[in-house]
Short mmCIF file of C-alpha atoms in Angstrom, two decimals:
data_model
loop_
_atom_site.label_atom_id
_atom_site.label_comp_id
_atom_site.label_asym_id
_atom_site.label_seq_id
_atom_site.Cartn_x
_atom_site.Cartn_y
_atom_site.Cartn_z
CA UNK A 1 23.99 104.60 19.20
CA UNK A 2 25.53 101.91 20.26
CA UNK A 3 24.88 98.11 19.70
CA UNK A 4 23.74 94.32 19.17
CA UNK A 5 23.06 93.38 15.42
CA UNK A 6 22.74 91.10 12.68
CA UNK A 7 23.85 87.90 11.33
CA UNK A 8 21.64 86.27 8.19
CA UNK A 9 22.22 82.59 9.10
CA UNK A 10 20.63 83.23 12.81
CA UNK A 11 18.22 85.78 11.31
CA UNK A 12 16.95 83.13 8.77
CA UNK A 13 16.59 80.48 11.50
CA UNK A 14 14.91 82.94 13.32
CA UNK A 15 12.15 83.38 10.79
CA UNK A 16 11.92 79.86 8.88
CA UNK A 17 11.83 78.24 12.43
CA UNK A 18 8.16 79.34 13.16
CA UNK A 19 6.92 78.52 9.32
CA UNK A 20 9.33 77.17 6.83
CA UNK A 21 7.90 76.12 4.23
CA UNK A 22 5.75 79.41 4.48
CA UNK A 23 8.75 81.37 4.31
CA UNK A 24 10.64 79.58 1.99
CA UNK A 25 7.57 80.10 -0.54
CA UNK A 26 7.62 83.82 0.30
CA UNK A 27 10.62 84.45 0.08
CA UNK A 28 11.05 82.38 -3.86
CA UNK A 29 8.10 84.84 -5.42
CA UNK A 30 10.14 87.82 -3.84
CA UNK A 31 13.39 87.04 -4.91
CA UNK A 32 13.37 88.81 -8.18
CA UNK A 33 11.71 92.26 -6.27
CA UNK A 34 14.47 95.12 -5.45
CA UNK A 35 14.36 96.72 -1.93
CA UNK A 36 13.46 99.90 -4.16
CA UNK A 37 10.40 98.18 -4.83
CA UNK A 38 9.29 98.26 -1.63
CA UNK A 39 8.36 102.16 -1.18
CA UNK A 40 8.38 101.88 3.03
CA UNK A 41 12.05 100.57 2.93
CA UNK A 42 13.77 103.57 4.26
CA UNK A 43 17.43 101.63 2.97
CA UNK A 44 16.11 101.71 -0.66
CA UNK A 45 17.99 104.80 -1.77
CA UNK A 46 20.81 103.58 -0.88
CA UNK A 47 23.74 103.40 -4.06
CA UNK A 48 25.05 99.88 -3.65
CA UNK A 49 26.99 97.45 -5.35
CA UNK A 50 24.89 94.44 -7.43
CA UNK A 51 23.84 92.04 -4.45
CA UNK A 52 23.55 89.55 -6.75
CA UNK A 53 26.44 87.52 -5.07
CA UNK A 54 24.02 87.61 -2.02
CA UNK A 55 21.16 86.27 -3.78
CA UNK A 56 23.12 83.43 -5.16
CA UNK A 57 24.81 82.48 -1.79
CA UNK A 58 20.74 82.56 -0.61
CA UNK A 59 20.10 80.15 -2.70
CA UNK A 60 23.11 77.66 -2.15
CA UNK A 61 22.30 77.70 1.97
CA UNK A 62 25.29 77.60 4.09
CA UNK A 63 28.71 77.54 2.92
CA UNK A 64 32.40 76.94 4.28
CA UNK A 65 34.43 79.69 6.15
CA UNK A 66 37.65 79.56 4.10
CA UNK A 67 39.39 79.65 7.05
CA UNK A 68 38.04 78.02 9.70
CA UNK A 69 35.72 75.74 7.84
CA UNK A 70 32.90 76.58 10.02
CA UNK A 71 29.20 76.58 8.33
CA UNK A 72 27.92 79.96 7.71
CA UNK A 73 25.71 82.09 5.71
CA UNK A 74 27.60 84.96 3.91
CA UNK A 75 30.64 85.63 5.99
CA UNK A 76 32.33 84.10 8.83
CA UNK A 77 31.53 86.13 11.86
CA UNK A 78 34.84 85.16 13.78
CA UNK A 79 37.06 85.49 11.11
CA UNK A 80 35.74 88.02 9.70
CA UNK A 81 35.73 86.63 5.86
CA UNK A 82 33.40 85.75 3.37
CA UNK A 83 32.36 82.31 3.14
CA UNK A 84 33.45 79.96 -0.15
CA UNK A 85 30.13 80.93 -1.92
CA UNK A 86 30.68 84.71 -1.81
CA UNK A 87 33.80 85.69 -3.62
CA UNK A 88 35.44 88.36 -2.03
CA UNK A 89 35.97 90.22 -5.48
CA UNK A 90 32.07 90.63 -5.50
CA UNK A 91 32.01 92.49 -2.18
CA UNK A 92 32.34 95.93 -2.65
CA UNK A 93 35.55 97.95 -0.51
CA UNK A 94 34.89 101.28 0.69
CA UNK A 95 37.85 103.62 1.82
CA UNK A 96 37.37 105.37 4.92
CA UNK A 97 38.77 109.20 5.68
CA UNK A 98 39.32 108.20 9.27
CA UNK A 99 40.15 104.86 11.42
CA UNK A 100 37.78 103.13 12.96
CA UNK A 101 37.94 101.46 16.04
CA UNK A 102 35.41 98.92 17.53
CA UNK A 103 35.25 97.51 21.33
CA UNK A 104 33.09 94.03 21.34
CA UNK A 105 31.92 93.98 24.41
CA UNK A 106 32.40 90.12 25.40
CA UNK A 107 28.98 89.01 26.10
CA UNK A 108 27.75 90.19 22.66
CA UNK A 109 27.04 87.76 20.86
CA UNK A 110 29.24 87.38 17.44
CA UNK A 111 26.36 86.03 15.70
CA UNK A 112 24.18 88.98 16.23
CA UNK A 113 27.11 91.48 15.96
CA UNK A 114 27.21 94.06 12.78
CA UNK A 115 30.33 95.32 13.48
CA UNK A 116 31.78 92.35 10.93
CA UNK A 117 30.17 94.24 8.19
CA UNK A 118 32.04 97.23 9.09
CA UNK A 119 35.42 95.09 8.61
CA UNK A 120 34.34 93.45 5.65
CA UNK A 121 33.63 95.96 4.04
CA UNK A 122 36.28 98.42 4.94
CA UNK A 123 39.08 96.02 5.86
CA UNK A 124 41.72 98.81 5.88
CA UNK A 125 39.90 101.44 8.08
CA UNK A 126 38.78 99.15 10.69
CA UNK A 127 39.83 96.91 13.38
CA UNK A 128 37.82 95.05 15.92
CA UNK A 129 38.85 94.63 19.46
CA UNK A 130 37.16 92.34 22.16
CA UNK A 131 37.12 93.96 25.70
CA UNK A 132 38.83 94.45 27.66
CA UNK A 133 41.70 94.09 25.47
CA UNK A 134 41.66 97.45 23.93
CA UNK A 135 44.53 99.84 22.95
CA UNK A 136 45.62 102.69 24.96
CA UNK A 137 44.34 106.38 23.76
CA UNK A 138 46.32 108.10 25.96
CA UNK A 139 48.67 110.17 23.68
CA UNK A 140 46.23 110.57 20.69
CA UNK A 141 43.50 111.39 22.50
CA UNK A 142 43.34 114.88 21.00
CA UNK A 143 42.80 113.19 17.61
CA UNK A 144 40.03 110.26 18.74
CA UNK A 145 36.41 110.72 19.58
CA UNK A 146 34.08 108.26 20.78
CA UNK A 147 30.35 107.41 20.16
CA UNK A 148 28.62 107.73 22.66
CA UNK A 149 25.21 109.28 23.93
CA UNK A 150 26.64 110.88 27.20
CA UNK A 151 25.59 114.45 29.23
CA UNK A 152 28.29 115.70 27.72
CA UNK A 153 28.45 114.64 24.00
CA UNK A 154 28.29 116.72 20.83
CA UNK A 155 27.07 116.97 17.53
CA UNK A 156 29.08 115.75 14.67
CA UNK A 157 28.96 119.13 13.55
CA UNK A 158 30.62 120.61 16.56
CA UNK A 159 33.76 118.37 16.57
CA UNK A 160 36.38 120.72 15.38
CA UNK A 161 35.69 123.20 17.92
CA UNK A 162 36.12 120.95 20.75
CA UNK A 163 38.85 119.44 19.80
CA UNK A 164 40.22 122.97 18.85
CA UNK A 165 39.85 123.67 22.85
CA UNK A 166 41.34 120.63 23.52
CA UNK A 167 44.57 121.36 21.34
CA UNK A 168 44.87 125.09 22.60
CA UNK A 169 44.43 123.58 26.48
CA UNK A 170 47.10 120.70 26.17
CA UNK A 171 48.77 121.35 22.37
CA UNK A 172 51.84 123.32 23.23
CA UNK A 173 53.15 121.01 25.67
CA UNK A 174 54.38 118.67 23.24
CA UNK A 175 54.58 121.08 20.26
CA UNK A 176 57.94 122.63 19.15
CA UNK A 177 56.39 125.33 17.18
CA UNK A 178 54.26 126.86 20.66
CA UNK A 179 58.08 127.81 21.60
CA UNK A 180 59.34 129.01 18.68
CA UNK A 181 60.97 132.76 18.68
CA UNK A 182 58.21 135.21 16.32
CA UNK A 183 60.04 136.44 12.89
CA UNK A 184 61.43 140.09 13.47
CA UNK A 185 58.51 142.46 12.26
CA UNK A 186 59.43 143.99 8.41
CA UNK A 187 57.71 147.07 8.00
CA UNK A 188 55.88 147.50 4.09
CA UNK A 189 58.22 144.23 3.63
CA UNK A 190 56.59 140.88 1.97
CA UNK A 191 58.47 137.78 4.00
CA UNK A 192 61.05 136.09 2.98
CA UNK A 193 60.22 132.96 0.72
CA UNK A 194 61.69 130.91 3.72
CA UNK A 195 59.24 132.63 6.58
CA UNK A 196 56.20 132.08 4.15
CA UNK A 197 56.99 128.24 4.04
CA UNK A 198 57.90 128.20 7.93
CA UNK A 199 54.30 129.87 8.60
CA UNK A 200 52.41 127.46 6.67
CA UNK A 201 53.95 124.81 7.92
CA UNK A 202 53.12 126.27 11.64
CA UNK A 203 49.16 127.03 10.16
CA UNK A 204 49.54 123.01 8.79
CA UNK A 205 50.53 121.76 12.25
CA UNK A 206 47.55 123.78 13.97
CA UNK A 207 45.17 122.37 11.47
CA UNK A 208 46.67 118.78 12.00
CA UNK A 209 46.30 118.98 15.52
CA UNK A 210 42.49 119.63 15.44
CA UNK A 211 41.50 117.04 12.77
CA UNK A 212 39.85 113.81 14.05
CA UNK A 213 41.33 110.60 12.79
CA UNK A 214 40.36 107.93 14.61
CA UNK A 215 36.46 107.25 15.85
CA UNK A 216 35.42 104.53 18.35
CA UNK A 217 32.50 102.87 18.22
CA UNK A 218 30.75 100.03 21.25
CA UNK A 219 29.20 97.18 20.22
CA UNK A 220 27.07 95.99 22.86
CA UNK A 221 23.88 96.38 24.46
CA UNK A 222 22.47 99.08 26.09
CA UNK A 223 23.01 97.43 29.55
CA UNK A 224 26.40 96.17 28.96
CA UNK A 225 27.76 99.12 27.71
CA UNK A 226 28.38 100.82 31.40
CA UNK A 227 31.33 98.38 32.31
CA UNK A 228 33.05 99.69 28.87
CA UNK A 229 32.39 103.45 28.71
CA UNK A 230 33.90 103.63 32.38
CA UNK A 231 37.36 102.32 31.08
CA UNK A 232 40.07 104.74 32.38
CA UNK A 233 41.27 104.21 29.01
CA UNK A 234 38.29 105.36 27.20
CA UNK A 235 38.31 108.72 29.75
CA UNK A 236 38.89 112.01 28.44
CA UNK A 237 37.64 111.17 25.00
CA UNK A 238 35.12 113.33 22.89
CA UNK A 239 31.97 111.65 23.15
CA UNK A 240 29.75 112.62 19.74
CA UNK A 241 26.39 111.60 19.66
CA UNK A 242 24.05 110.89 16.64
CA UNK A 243 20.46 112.59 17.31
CA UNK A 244 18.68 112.47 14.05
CA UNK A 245 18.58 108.94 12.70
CA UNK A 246 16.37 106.15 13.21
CA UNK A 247 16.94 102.54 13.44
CA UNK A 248 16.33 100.19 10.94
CA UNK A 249 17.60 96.95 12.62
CA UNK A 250 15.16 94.42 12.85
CA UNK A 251 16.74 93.57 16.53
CA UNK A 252 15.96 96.93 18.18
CA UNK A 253 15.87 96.84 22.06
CA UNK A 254 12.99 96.81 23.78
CA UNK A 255 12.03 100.25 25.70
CA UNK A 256 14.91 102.09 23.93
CA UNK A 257 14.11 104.41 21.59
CA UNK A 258 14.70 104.20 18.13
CA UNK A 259 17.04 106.78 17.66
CA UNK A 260 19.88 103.59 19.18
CA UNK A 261 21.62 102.04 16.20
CA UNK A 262 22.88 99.69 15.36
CA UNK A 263 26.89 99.41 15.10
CA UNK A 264 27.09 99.35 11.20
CA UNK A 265 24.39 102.29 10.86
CA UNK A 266 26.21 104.43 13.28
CA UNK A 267 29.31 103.95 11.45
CA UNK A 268 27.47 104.69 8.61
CA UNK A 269 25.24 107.58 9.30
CA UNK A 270 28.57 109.35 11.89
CA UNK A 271 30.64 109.15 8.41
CA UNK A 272 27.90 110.73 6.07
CA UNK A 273 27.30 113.58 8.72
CA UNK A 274 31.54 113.70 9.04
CA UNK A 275 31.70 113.96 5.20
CA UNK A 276 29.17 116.40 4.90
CA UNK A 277 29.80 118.62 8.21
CA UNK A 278 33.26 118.18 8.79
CA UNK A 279 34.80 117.44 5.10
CA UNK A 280 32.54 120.04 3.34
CA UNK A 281 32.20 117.81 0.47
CA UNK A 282 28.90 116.78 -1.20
CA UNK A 283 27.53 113.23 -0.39
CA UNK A 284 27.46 110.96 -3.63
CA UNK A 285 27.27 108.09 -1.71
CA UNK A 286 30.85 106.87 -0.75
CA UNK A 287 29.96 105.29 2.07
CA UNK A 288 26.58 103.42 1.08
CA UNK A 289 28.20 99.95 0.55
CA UNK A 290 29.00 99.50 4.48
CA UNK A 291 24.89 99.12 4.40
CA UNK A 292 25.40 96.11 1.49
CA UNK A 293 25.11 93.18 4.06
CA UNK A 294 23.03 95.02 6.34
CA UNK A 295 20.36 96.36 3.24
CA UNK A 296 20.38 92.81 1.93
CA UNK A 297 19.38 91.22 4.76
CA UNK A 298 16.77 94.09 6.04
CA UNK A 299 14.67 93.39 2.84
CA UNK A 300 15.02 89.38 3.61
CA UNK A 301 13.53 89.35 6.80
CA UNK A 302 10.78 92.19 5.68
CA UNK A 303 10.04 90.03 2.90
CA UNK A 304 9.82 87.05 5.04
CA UNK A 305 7.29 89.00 7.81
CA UNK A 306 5.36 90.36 5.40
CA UNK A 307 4.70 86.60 4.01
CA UNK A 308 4.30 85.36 7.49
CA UNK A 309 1.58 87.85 7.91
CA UNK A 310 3.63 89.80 11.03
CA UNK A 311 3.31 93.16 8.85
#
């Protein structure tokens, strides 16, 4: 679940390097074709925003970063922005019921990387850390999780009872309300209008300290990722692993097997299992957008295959 990803201006050089005019062809008598048109693209049921900004920005070719004035193709990878040909009131914002962490391992390139989409998208929820400069979990730990395929992970769905164990094990130490004198038994007596609030707010503090609110996610290979995940400050954590989904990145290692996602589709596919499992609300798609770069570019470089005569 962890990993490498996607950038369109090295993903297009990729492809129009081995037949460009080819390509370029293809990819002009596709242009007005949907992904849903395509019935084998797994991404095409996706509710997004109108990509059109994306197919415009195509069209132009590379554009300034408005803040470091670097040539790119959508966004700026380093700064994490949108270039001058995609206004950022055309990229859709999704809100996030938890934080999101993610640690870049260093020899990832930034190029590749789909973690940017994560904090382009969701600029609020999500902050991007290069290692080893990471924060320290220590005294939230209870409330973090990480992602992670390890012998001891867990489904999304069993996240509340772990880190109910976790609370009950450690909880009191720091919490005023684990020393806090019981209310005198009343016999055939309803409680006083003052114990009622005092007990809910005990039941609110027990119910706070088991819900998750920060997830971490590693971007990096499948090699580099040992040097990370053995961090002292990444010990301790929940590790939750996502067993069900299947990659559609169009970098997938070699010899790993296709349940390994990329960054953005873990983030994606964790937070539709969290919403669903955890939130016990019905998925309407709140979270599709985080998939608008990622989509977009999918159906490029299947288009452009397809043309080449790889598919």
């Amino acid at each position: 679940q962890l990993t490498m990803s996607s950038n369109s201006s090295t993903l297009l050089n990729e492809e129009n390097s081995q037949g460009p005019k080819r390509n370029t062809e293809c990819l002009e008598s596709l242009e007005l074709q949907t992904p849903s048109s395509f019935q084998d693209n797994p991404l095409q049921q996706l509710q997004l925003a109108s990509q059109e900004v994306l197919e415009k920005a195509k069209k132009s070719g590379r554009s300034k970063c408005p803040r470091c004035s670097s040539s790119r193709m959508f966004y700026c990878y380093t700064c994490f922005v949108p270039v001058e040909t995609v206004p950022t009131k055309e990229i859709p914002t999704v809100k996030l019921p938890l934080k999101i962490d993610i640690i870049k391992h260093p020899n990832e390139t930034d190029g590749k990387s789909t973690a940017v989409h994560a904090k382009l998208l969701a600029p609020d929820d999500v902050t991007i850390y290069k290692y080893p400069c990471i924060p320290e979990y220590e005294e939230k730990r209870h409330e973090i999780a990480l992602i992670f395929p390890g012998p001891n992970s867990v489904s999304v769905k069993d996240i509340a009872s772990h880190l109910q164990k976790h609370t009950e094990k450690s909880g009191c130490d720091n919490d005023d309300d684990c020393s806090r004198e019981p209310f005198v038994k009343q016999a055939k007596i309803e409680p006083r209008e003052e114990e009622k609030n005092v007990n809910k707010h005990i039941s609110s503090n027990k119910s706070e300290g088991t819900r998750l609110k920060k997830i971490i996610f590693i971007d990096s290979t499948w090699n580099q990722t040992n040097k990370i995940i053995t961090d002292e400050r990444l010990q301790g954590l929940l590790q939750i692993e996502l067993k069900t989904r299947k990659t559609c990145f169009w970098r997938h290692q070699k010899g790993k097997p296709d349940t390994y996602l990329s960054t953005i589709e873990a983030i994606y596919y964790f937070l539709v299992d969290y919403h669903q499992e955890i939130l016990k609300e019905n998925y309407k798609g709140q979270y599709d957008n985080l998939l608008f770069f990622f989509s977009f570019m999918y159906t490029l470089i299947k288009n452009a295959k397809c043309c080449a005569g790889k598919e």
